[in-house]
XYZ file of C-alpha atoms in Angstrom:
628
model
C 87.605 63.629 -75.023
C 84.218 64.385 -76.522
C 81.314 61.994 -75.823
C 80.180 59.795 -78.769
C 76.590 59.620 -79.952
C 74.857 56.839 -81.899
C 73.984 57.886 -85.414
C 70.212 58.390 -86.014
C 70.099 55.607 -88.584
C 72.094 52.513 -89.544
C 74.651 52.844 -92.284
C 74.025 51.681 -95.827
C 76.579 48.911 -95.257
C 74.632 47.567 -92.270
C 71.362 47.656 -94.219
C 72.953 46.010 -97.257
C 74.022 43.122 -95.019
C 70.403 42.613 -93.941
C 69.193 42.738 -97.544
C 71.826 40.169 -98.511
C 70.583 37.826 -95.768
C 67.046 38.176 -97.116
C 68.064 37.360 -100.688
C 70.094 34.414 -99.425
C 67.015 33.021 -97.695
C 68.675 33.141 -94.270
C 65.536 34.400 -92.548
C 66.265 33.266 -88.983
C 69.661 34.979 -89.099
C 68.033 38.060 -90.631
C 65.574 38.158 -87.720
C 68.439 38.128 -85.220
C 70.526 40.741 -87.011
C 67.583 43.052 -87.692
C 66.578 42.855 -84.023
C 70.110 43.711 -82.944
C 70.217 46.662 -85.312
C 66.852 47.892 -84.019
C 68.289 47.775 -80.504
C 70.687 50.496 -81.645
C 68.370 52.273 -84.094
C 64.766 51.728 -82.893
C 63.390 54.284 -85.353
C 64.900 52.710 -88.452
C 61.884 52.035 -90.631
C 63.936 50.019 -93.148
C 65.175 47.763 -90.359
C 61.613 47.216 -89.168
C 60.581 46.419 -92.736
C 63.331 43.806 -93.054
C 62.421 42.342 -89.673
C 58.833 42.019 -90.965
C 60.101 40.163 -94.018
C 62.112 37.739 -91.889
C 59.153 37.028 -89.611
C 56.704 36.543 -92.471
C 59.019 34.184 -94.347
C 59.287 32.079 -91.185
C 55.514 32.065 -90.706
C 55.747 34.099 -87.509
C 53.442 36.876 -86.286
C 54.657 40.078 -87.931
C 51.764 42.423 -87.183
C 53.531 44.568 -84.559
C 56.609 44.927 -86.742
C 54.453 45.753 -89.768
C 52.621 48.477 -87.863
C 55.926 49.948 -86.708
C 57.361 49.876 -90.243
C 54.240 51.534 -91.678
C 54.375 54.194 -88.951
C 58.052 55.001 -89.543
C 57.785 54.793 -93.345
C 54.650 56.811 -94.083
C 55.799 57.378 -97.665
C 56.638 53.734 -98.389
C 53.777 52.211 -100.398
C 55.126 48.688 -99.968
C 55.146 48.986 -96.170
C 51.560 50.254 -96.150
C 50.453 47.512 -98.548
C 52.176 44.764 -96.562
C 50.395 45.904 -93.418
C 47.102 45.837 -95.292
C 47.683 42.268 -96.456
C 48.273 41.018 -92.912
C 45.339 42.975 -91.504
C 43.132 41.480 -94.199
C 44.320 37.970 -93.329
C 43.358 38.737 -89.728
C 39.857 39.772 -90.926
C 40.481 43.393 -89.858
C 39.008 44.543 -93.138
C 38.360 48.222 -92.386
C 41.934 48.696 -91.192
C 43.226 46.830 -94.242
C 41.250 49.131 -96.549
C 42.750 52.151 -94.788
C 46.286 50.767 -95.258
C 45.714 50.093 -98.951
C 44.336 53.590 -99.458
C 47.455 55.070 -97.789
C 49.618 52.986 -100.147
C 47.673 54.216 -103.181
C 47.980 57.823 -102.092
C 51.741 57.305 -102.282
C 51.748 55.145 -105.420
C 48.448 55.532 -107.348
C 49.713 53.455 -110.284
C 50.313 50.264 -108.304
C 48.040 47.615 -109.849
C 48.722 45.058 -107.116
C 47.553 47.423 -104.385
C 44.388 48.309 -106.337
C 43.746 44.579 -106.615
C 44.302 44.068 -102.870
C 41.981 46.967 -102.101
C 39.347 45.340 -104.286
C 39.536 42.058 -102.374
C 39.229 43.861 -99.015
C 36.242 45.890 -100.220
C 34.678 42.677 -101.470
C 35.243 41.087 -98.057
C 33.108 43.797 -96.434
C 30.423 43.596 -99.102
C 31.239 46.816 -100.977
C 31.011 45.077 -104.332
C 30.583 48.078 -106.617
C 33.623 49.743 -105.062
C 35.552 46.477 -105.419
C 34.676 46.322 -109.130
C 35.972 49.864 -109.546
C 39.255 48.930 -107.818
C 39.770 45.920 -110.073
C 39.093 48.066 -113.134
C 41.737 50.529 -111.915
C 44.220 47.664 -111.501
C 43.512 46.330 -114.989
C 43.788 49.751 -116.581
C 47.308 50.016 -115.154
C 48.198 46.377 -115.915
C 46.060 45.021 -118.791
C 47.525 41.488 -118.581
C 46.923 41.159 -114.822
C 45.474 37.652 -114.659
C 44.646 37.756 -110.925
C 42.834 41.045 -111.481
C 40.533 39.481 -114.092
C 39.869 36.503 -111.832
C 38.983 38.702 -108.854
C 36.821 40.971 -110.990
C 34.962 37.873 -112.139
C 34.312 36.828 -108.539
C 32.899 40.272 -107.734
C 30.649 40.125 -110.796
C 29.377 36.714 -109.682
C 28.401 38.093 -106.291
C 26.531 40.851 -108.110
C 24.797 38.124 -110.186
C 26.456 39.514 -113.308
C 27.435 36.047 -114.476
C 27.892 36.997 -118.132
C 30.474 39.584 -117.127
C 32.105 37.066 -114.787
C 32.397 34.463 -117.546
C 34.014 37.058 -119.824
C 36.566 37.892 -117.091
C 37.510 34.249 -116.560
C 37.911 33.689 -120.287
C 40.143 36.765 -120.449
C 42.253 35.443 -117.557
C 42.574 32.033 -119.219
C 43.567 33.618 -122.510
C 46.515 35.147 -120.645
C 47.268 32.052 -118.550
C 45.644 28.870 -119.863
C 46.669 26.737 -116.869
C 45.216 29.079 -114.229
C 43.383 26.520 -112.081
C 41.420 29.026 -110.017
C 39.966 30.725 -113.103
C 38.887 27.343 -114.541
C 37.149 26.533 -111.262
C 35.468 29.932 -110.994
C 34.340 29.629 -114.603
C 32.714 26.336 -113.613
C 30.888 28.023 -110.731
C 29.606 30.794 -113.013
C 28.471 28.361 -115.713
C 26.699 26.168 -113.145
C 24.802 29.183 -111.795
C 23.618 29.819 -115.360
C 22.387 26.226 -115.594
C 25.116 25.227 -118.075
C 25.944 22.066 -116.136
C 27.859 20.125 -118.796
C 30.032 23.159 -119.505
C 30.601 23.597 -115.751
C 31.671 19.954 -115.425
C 34.183 20.459 -118.254
C 35.661 23.525 -116.490
C 35.982 21.693 -113.182
C 37.669 18.750 -114.880
C 40.186 21.050 -116.542
C 40.897 22.672 -113.162
C 41.416 19.237 -111.592
C 43.815 18.236 -114.360
C 45.940 21.205 -113.319
C 45.537 20.764 -109.561
C 44.009 17.369 -108.662
C 44.183 17.923 -104.895
C 42.308 21.265 -104.867
C 39.721 20.925 -102.114
C 37.610 23.810 -103.404
C 37.472 22.491 -106.968
C 36.694 18.960 -105.813
C 33.850 20.255 -103.657
C 32.368 22.332 -106.480
C 32.740 19.444 -108.908
C 30.854 17.132 -106.547
C 28.123 19.688 -105.872
C 27.320 20.168 -109.561
C 26.420 16.468 -109.870
C 23.595 16.939 -107.371
C 21.923 19.183 -109.970
C 22.709 17.118 -113.062
C 19.674 15.312 -114.575
C 21.752 12.244 -115.492
C 22.953 11.642 -111.929
C 22.053 8.366 -110.232
C 22.442 7.490 -106.535
C 25.167 5.012 -107.456
C 27.129 7.606 -109.450
C 26.869 10.098 -106.594
C 28.064 7.543 -104.067
C 31.050 6.542 -106.189
C 32.128 10.151 -106.687
C 31.597 11.145 -103.043
C 33.334 8.093 -101.665
C 36.300 8.607 -103.970
C 36.510 12.256 -102.916
C 36.365 11.409 -99.216
C 39.131 8.826 -99.517
C 41.427 11.160 -101.479
C 40.809 14.322 -99.472
C 41.110 12.672 -96.062
C 44.298 10.809 -96.991
C 46.460 13.566 -95.497
C 44.459 13.654 -92.275
C 44.722 11.208 -89.403
C 42.534 10.298 -86.488
C 43.924 12.089 -83.455
C 43.409 9.258 -80.995
C 40.904 6.484 -80.637
C 40.649 7.095 -76.882
C 38.264 9.744 -75.551
C 38.251 10.818 -71.884
C 34.530 11.708 -72.055
C 32.628 10.250 -69.097
C 30.691 7.190 -70.249
C 27.394 8.019 -68.598
C 24.364 7.797 -70.936
C 22.247 10.061 -68.697
C 24.632 12.926 -67.994
C 24.543 16.423 -69.491
C 25.989 16.276 -73.010
C 28.147 18.651 -74.964
C 26.901 19.022 -78.535
C 29.117 20.740 -81.099
C 27.824 22.104 -84.404
C 30.196 22.918 -87.287
C 29.010 25.209 -90.085
C 29.800 28.122 -92.366
C 26.084 28.981 -92.336
C 25.579 30.481 -88.872
C 24.261 33.572 -90.672
C 21.325 34.695 -92.831
C 21.232 31.553 -94.940
C 18.691 28.735 -95.515
C 20.668 26.307 -93.337
C 21.148 29.005 -90.699
C 17.416 29.676 -90.608
C 16.625 25.967 -90.325
C 19.136 25.330 -87.543
C 18.178 28.477 -85.627
C 15.032 26.970 -83.987
C 17.024 23.929 -82.866
C 19.782 26.005 -81.260
C 17.200 28.264 -79.612
C 15.077 25.422 -78.247
C 17.772 23.080 -76.938
C 17.206 22.127 -73.293
C 20.133 23.855 -71.581
C 19.659 21.756 -68.440
C 20.572 18.663 -70.458
C 22.806 19.969 -73.229
C 25.686 22.414 -73.572
C 25.901 23.844 -77.077
C 29.202 24.704 -78.774
C 29.292 26.298 -82.226
C 32.344 26.066 -84.494
C 31.803 28.739 -87.102
C 33.618 28.967 -90.416
C 31.673 32.184 -91.088
C 33.580 34.464 -93.438
C 31.042 37.309 -93.312
C 29.255 37.425 -89.945
C 25.917 39.232 -89.746
C 23.184 39.916 -87.187
C 22.102 36.253 -87.288
C 25.692 35.262 -86.476
C 25.561 37.537 -83.443
C 22.339 35.837 -82.321
C 24.005 32.438 -82.538
C 27.002 33.698 -80.563
C 24.819 35.158 -77.812
C 22.659 32.117 -77.216
C 25.142 29.216 -76.888
C 27.578 27.910 -74.306
C 30.600 28.761 -76.449
C 31.410 30.112 -79.894
C 34.641 29.133 -81.626
C 35.717 30.660 -84.909
C 37.526 28.163 -87.162
C 38.082 30.611 -90.026
C 41.602 29.981 -91.278
C 42.052 27.021 -88.904
C 43.080 23.735 -90.537
C 40.829 20.674 -90.281
C 43.378 18.968 -88.051
C 43.692 21.964 -85.710
C 39.913 22.446 -85.617
C 39.560 18.806 -84.600
C 42.114 19.331 -81.824
C 40.087 22.343 -80.634
C 36.924 20.240 -80.553
C 38.770 17.509 -78.653
C 39.936 20.008 -76.024
C 36.320 21.124 -75.548
C 35.451 17.454 -74.853
C 32.520 17.479 -77.267
C 30.423 14.323 -76.992
C 28.503 14.580 -80.263
C 29.783 16.612 -83.209
C 27.216 17.637 -85.831
C 28.608 18.715 -89.194
C 26.123 20.756 -91.182
C 25.476 20.838 -94.943
C 28.444 18.754 -96.021
C 30.274 20.082 -99.055
C 28.068 23.127 -99.632
C 29.354 26.686 -99.153
C 32.439 26.776 -96.896
C 31.499 23.879 -94.655
C 34.105 21.565 -93.143
C 33.081 17.872 -93.300
C 36.693 16.693 -93.369
C 37.030 17.630 -89.696
C 35.179 14.371 -89.098
C 38.011 12.448 -90.770
C 40.204 13.403 -87.794
C 37.696 11.786 -85.414
C 37.151 14.991 -83.455
C 34.411 13.567 -81.195
C 33.166 10.151 -80.019
C 29.980 10.460 -82.099
C 29.950 12.339 -85.427
C 26.762 13.215 -87.294
C 26.011 14.603 -90.762
C 22.960 16.894 -90.808
C 21.350 19.017 -93.556
C 23.361 17.215 -96.211
C 21.190 15.574 -98.916
C 23.753 12.888 -99.759
C 26.355 10.718 -98.069
C 29.564 12.353 -96.860
C 31.528 9.300 -98.024
C 33.530 9.485 -94.784
C 34.017 6.275 -92.809
C 34.421 8.347 -89.629
C 30.955 9.936 -90.025
C 28.747 7.758 -87.844
C 25.221 8.934 -88.660
C 23.271 10.903 -91.232
C 20.017 12.464 -90.069
C 17.061 12.054 -92.414
C 13.398 11.042 -92.341
C 11.357 8.361 -94.091
C 10.165 10.811 -96.722
C 13.747 11.601 -97.716
C 15.119 8.091 -97.242
C 12.448 5.378 -97.282
C 13.286 2.051 -95.707
C 13.391 0.522 -99.195
C 15.817 3.150 -100.557
C 18.598 1.828 -102.763
C 20.665 4.986 -102.240
C 24.005 3.943 -100.665
C 25.481 5.700 -97.610
C 28.673 5.281 -95.619
C 26.810 6.531 -92.515
C 24.087 4.798 -90.553
C 20.785 6.540 -91.311
C 18.889 7.957 -88.348
C 15.276 8.698 -89.259
C 13.467 11.534 -87.507
C 9.662 11.666 -87.620
C 10.121 14.924 -89.595
C 13.339 16.324 -91.002
C 12.456 19.798 -92.225
C 11.548 22.642 -89.874
C 11.321 26.365 -90.572
C 10.484 29.224 -88.219
C 7.012 30.550 -89.102
C 7.435 33.762 -91.053
C 5.934 36.814 -89.351
C 4.998 40.250 -90.628
C 4.728 38.796 -94.116
C 2.205 39.622 -96.858
C -1.182 37.993 -96.513
C -2.571 35.272 -98.774
C -5.042 36.512 -101.365
C -7.203 34.948 -104.058
C -5.611 32.972 -106.904
C -4.441 35.587 -109.415
C -6.269 33.635 -112.152
C -9.538 35.028 -110.773
C -8.498 38.484 -111.955
C -6.182 37.662 -114.876
C -8.388 35.072 -116.505
C -5.507 32.625 -117.012
C -3.319 30.387 -114.828
C 0.146 31.568 -113.848
C 2.612 28.841 -112.982
C 5.843 29.835 -111.257
C 9.256 28.810 -109.968
C 11.648 30.855 -107.827
C 14.305 28.126 -107.729
C 17.989 28.498 -108.528
C 18.491 28.216 -112.335
C 21.104 25.520 -111.616
C 18.107 23.306 -110.841
C 16.274 24.165 -114.071
C 17.846 21.738 -116.518
C 16.605 20.888 -120.010
C 14.464 17.992 -118.765
C 12.745 20.335 -116.310
C 12.025 22.825 -119.080
C 10.661 20.050 -121.302
C 8.253 18.934 -118.567
C 7.175 22.472 -117.716
C 6.472 22.989 -121.420
C 4.171 19.952 -121.379
C 2.305 21.529 -118.452
C 1.910 24.814 -120.342
C 0.604 22.956 -123.411
C -1.859 21.056 -121.194
C -3.234 24.326 -119.786
C -4.050 26.654 -122.733
C -3.268 30.366 -122.300
C -1.295 29.694 -119.097
C 1.897 31.608 -118.308
C 5.090 30.760 -116.440
C 6.939 33.196 -114.133
C 10.557 32.327 -113.311
C 12.692 34.343 -110.926
C 15.859 33.920 -108.893
C 17.167 37.138 -107.397
C 18.434 39.332 -110.260
C 20.137 36.593 -112.254
C 17.850 36.900 -115.281
C 19.530 40.205 -115.955
C 22.157 38.047 -117.705
C 21.333 37.969 -121.395
C 22.893 34.534 -121.948
C 20.590 33.009 -119.335
C 17.508 34.747 -120.709
C 18.378 33.664 -124.246
C 19.076 30.075 -123.174
C 15.721 29.774 -121.409
C 13.772 31.405 -124.236
C 15.459 29.264 -126.889
C 15.000 25.979 -125.013
C 11.343 26.656 -124.268
C 10.825 27.589 -127.901
C 12.187 24.188 -128.996
C 9.262 22.733 -127.010
C 6.741 25.069 -128.633
C 6.500 27.666 -125.849
C 6.878 31.186 -127.175
C 8.417 34.097 -125.271
C 5.106 35.854 -124.574
C 4.114 32.979 -122.275
C 7.249 33.414 -120.150
C 8.054 36.091 -117.592
C 11.740 35.947 -116.659
C 11.974 38.348 -113.734
C 15.195 40.028 -112.602
C 14.992 42.012 -109.356
C 16.999 42.444 -106.158
C 14.049 42.128 -103.773
C 13.967 42.355 -100.015
C 12.689 39.250 -98.243
C 9.207 40.731 -97.932
C 9.162 41.848 -101.569
C 10.256 38.382 -102.654
C 7.416 36.697 -100.749
C 4.924 39.242 -102.050
C 5.620 38.001 -105.589
C 3.823 34.752 -104.754
C 0.591 36.749 -104.934
C 1.059 36.620 -108.709
C 1.479 32.821 -108.827
C -1.369 30.285 -108.897
C 0.648 27.060 -108.879
C 4.363 26.462 -108.257
C 6.235 23.944 -110.400
C 9.103 22.171 -108.665
C 12.484 21.318 -110.175
C 14.184 17.913 -110.387
C 16.343 16.016 -109.615
C 17.296 18.712 -107.083
C 13.950 19.769 -105.705
C 13.139 22.887 -103.732
C 13.419 23.128 -99.959
C 13.343 26.732 -98.716
C 11.579 27.804 -101.929
C 8.987 25.053 -101.435
C 8.335 26.106 -97.847
C 8.030 29.770 -98.814
C 5.618 28.945 -101.607
C 3.412 26.880 -99.311
C 3.531 29.561 -96.614
C 2.279 32.081 -99.160
C -0.645 29.807 -100.113
C 0.775 28.528 -103.394
C 0.603 24.725 -103.862
C 3.744 23.050 -105.222
C 3.682 20.214 -107.750
C 6.762 17.997 -107.324
C 8.244 14.915 -108.979
C 9.514 12.362 -106.471
C 12.961 10.974 -107.246
C 15.025 8.052 -106.033
C 17.567 9.822 -103.811
C 17.463 12.356 -100.982
C 18.155 15.461 -103.036
C 15.170 14.558 -105.229
C 12.714 14.164 -102.336
C 12.875 17.374 -100.256
C 9.586 18.820 -101.512
C 7.856 15.447 -101.487
C 8.837 14.886 -97.872
C 7.374 18.273 -96.887
C 4.145 17.834 -98.828
C 3.510 14.437 -97.272
C 3.837 15.972 -93.787
C 1.072 18.394 -94.835
C -1.035 15.458 -96.061
C -0.839 16.842 -99.590
C 0.203 13.587 -101.239
C -1.984 14.494 -104.208
C 0.651 17.094 -105.187
C 3.440 14.479 -105.324
C 3.964 12.888 -108.739
C 5.778 9.600 -109.270
C 6.393 10.096 -112.991
C 6.283 12.905 -115.544
C 2.805 12.005 -116.811
C 1.390 12.290 -113.302
C 3.213 15.629 -112.809
C 1.381 17.074 -115.834
C -1.937 15.584 -114.725
C -1.663 17.077 -111.217
C -0.762 20.552 -112.514
C -3.540 20.413 -115.113
C -6.101 19.251 -112.558
C -5.295 22.119 -110.186
C -5.490 24.635 -113.041
C -8.890 23.383 -114.165
C -10.545 23.659 -110.737
C -10.255 27.243 -109.515
C -12.688 26.674 -106.659
C -10.518 23.900 -105.257
C -7.379 25.964 -105.874
C -8.903 28.907 -104.016
C -9.938 26.728 -101.085
C -6.511 25.104 -100.915
C -4.809 28.491 -101.077
C -6.957 29.978 -98.314
C -6.100 27.241 -95.798
C -2.516 26.463 -96.762
C -0.710 28.860 -94.412
C -2.670 27.649 -91.392
C -2.031 24.056 -92.445
C 1.714 24.734 -92.629
C 1.766 26.653 -89.331
C 0.046 23.776 -87.511
C 2.171 21.069 -89.122
C 5.405 19.390 -88.009
C 7.215 21.743 -90.424
C 6.798 24.560 -87.894
C 6.925 22.549 -84.664
C 10.240 23.952 -83.449
C 10.113 22.595 -79.895
C 8.750 19.205 -80.930
C 11.464 18.688 -83.500
C 14.165 19.798 -81.057
C 12.985 17.187 -78.559
C 13.094 14.562 -81.336
C 16.672 15.474 -82.201
C 17.675 15.532 -78.558
C 16.277 12.013 -78.151
C 18.286 11.003 -81.212
C 21.461 12.416 -79.647
C 20.714 10.656 -76.375
C 20.231 7.320 -78.186
C 23.475 7.772 -80.140
C 25.344 8.596 -76.964
C 23.937 5.648 -75.015
C 24.967 3.345 -77.845
C 28.503 4.725 -77.841
C 28.753 4.371 -74.058
C 27.608 0.742 -74.256
C 30.135 -0.023 -76.995
C 33.000 1.721 -75.153
C 32.317 0.694 -71.572
C 35.467 0.507 -69.473
């Protein structure tokens, strides 16, 4: 009797049975049967592919099976693409790109794979290549709504907002109820300063998907820039958001095992998406670097989608780094609980990809909001850190948190190897140049009207406005020129600069500015500091809530109260007075950098000690209230 040998591959009948299980939605059974078949035919690529499908549909880890399927099916575009999708989800972007390129070599007319390749290239910052991939996808599939949406996102990152807006409109023409395109259109319009139009887009998106966290966050953020916003309106919107968005979350447990000793070494946790080259990252960097490690252990919970060299610095200098990318708020809170964090500091609230809702789960005994210019609206957020310049004792701005006032809120590492401070450019030009390098979202029609009054008050003066390369968008240029013209300011008095400068090149542009004009109600912060560091005084209008007082708080710490206006008339008078006294302007400019360097704004160690004392006070209070 001749020996029998297993066939090299399963029969079509056996494979059809597996396919039938998949179509029937019997994924657990499919996993079992596919595994059994692979025990007999371990090199059956189709069986591996079906096993992958069963695992993915059950939410199980399928990476090993995907790799095996892609290896055994080198000519199967779907297998290569599926591997790329999982690798991308795991943030293995280079490997994902390689998988997508293998799939496209097999099937170059697959629009979905070109789209996936574009998203992976975008994830690693190759924006021009991503744009090309999306164009390839749309050439193959002209009605590909996701392709237009993703192309719009890439254009936004390139500051090509006009092109982005066109993409979103094209997507919505194909699919009018596409919530993500409505939201992204809102983001693009807000960046162009079209705030009312942005609000309308966000509202349409929320009609389609009321519980969208991203849309709700963007919708709330736009109100911080809107000139008609009042503290009461902000509070109502933020409180409503917090109640709705935290409804699905629950406090893990009221009991904490943390030792109730007010003098012991504390574990401080910071949560942020901005542990990178970012204004918040730069402002928190001195604090993390200067913390007294004999008294504090520092844990960072990073929701950093694109780590950079600054991220690596943060990782290298703390007790522990935890990535919470892709981790739910509830699971992140559990992670923080396991680390037995005593005080959890949530940075920058609803901006960027930050995670304030972790606080709703009561992840730590004491929870603090920091670098957020407005209330979180969360009942579980215990404190908000501010100073008396940002939140005076008589403030009528409502908060759900208890305010903790530092002597000084703002701190910035002194810039080194930067251009020097020269004479006011008016000495050479013969006329005053005002300037603003703020985000156009902050330059609303009321701001332009007031700046126009300043230009009328100072004959022959000019105004330079720049924000990265965004004025390369014709709609933005035309909007600014038209609005200024309605106030009698002609185009030849305006210089709308579009340039992708390095940090040093950006700061060097202040050499062409005599006086900086601040925005309102959302005033400058990083831009104000940079201007002052480069010797350019900033004229600001003090508002009635935190977001409207950043610049004023800084200027008062420099004892430059004379640059802080309390109404529009005073704003014009201050700017005009500076312009009319070049000797004073030159003297102020010459000593401004030294004044900033020697001020509390650059006292990194001093401010760290202040914050540490604040943490110690908060902890002692909690211990007293929760004594055994």
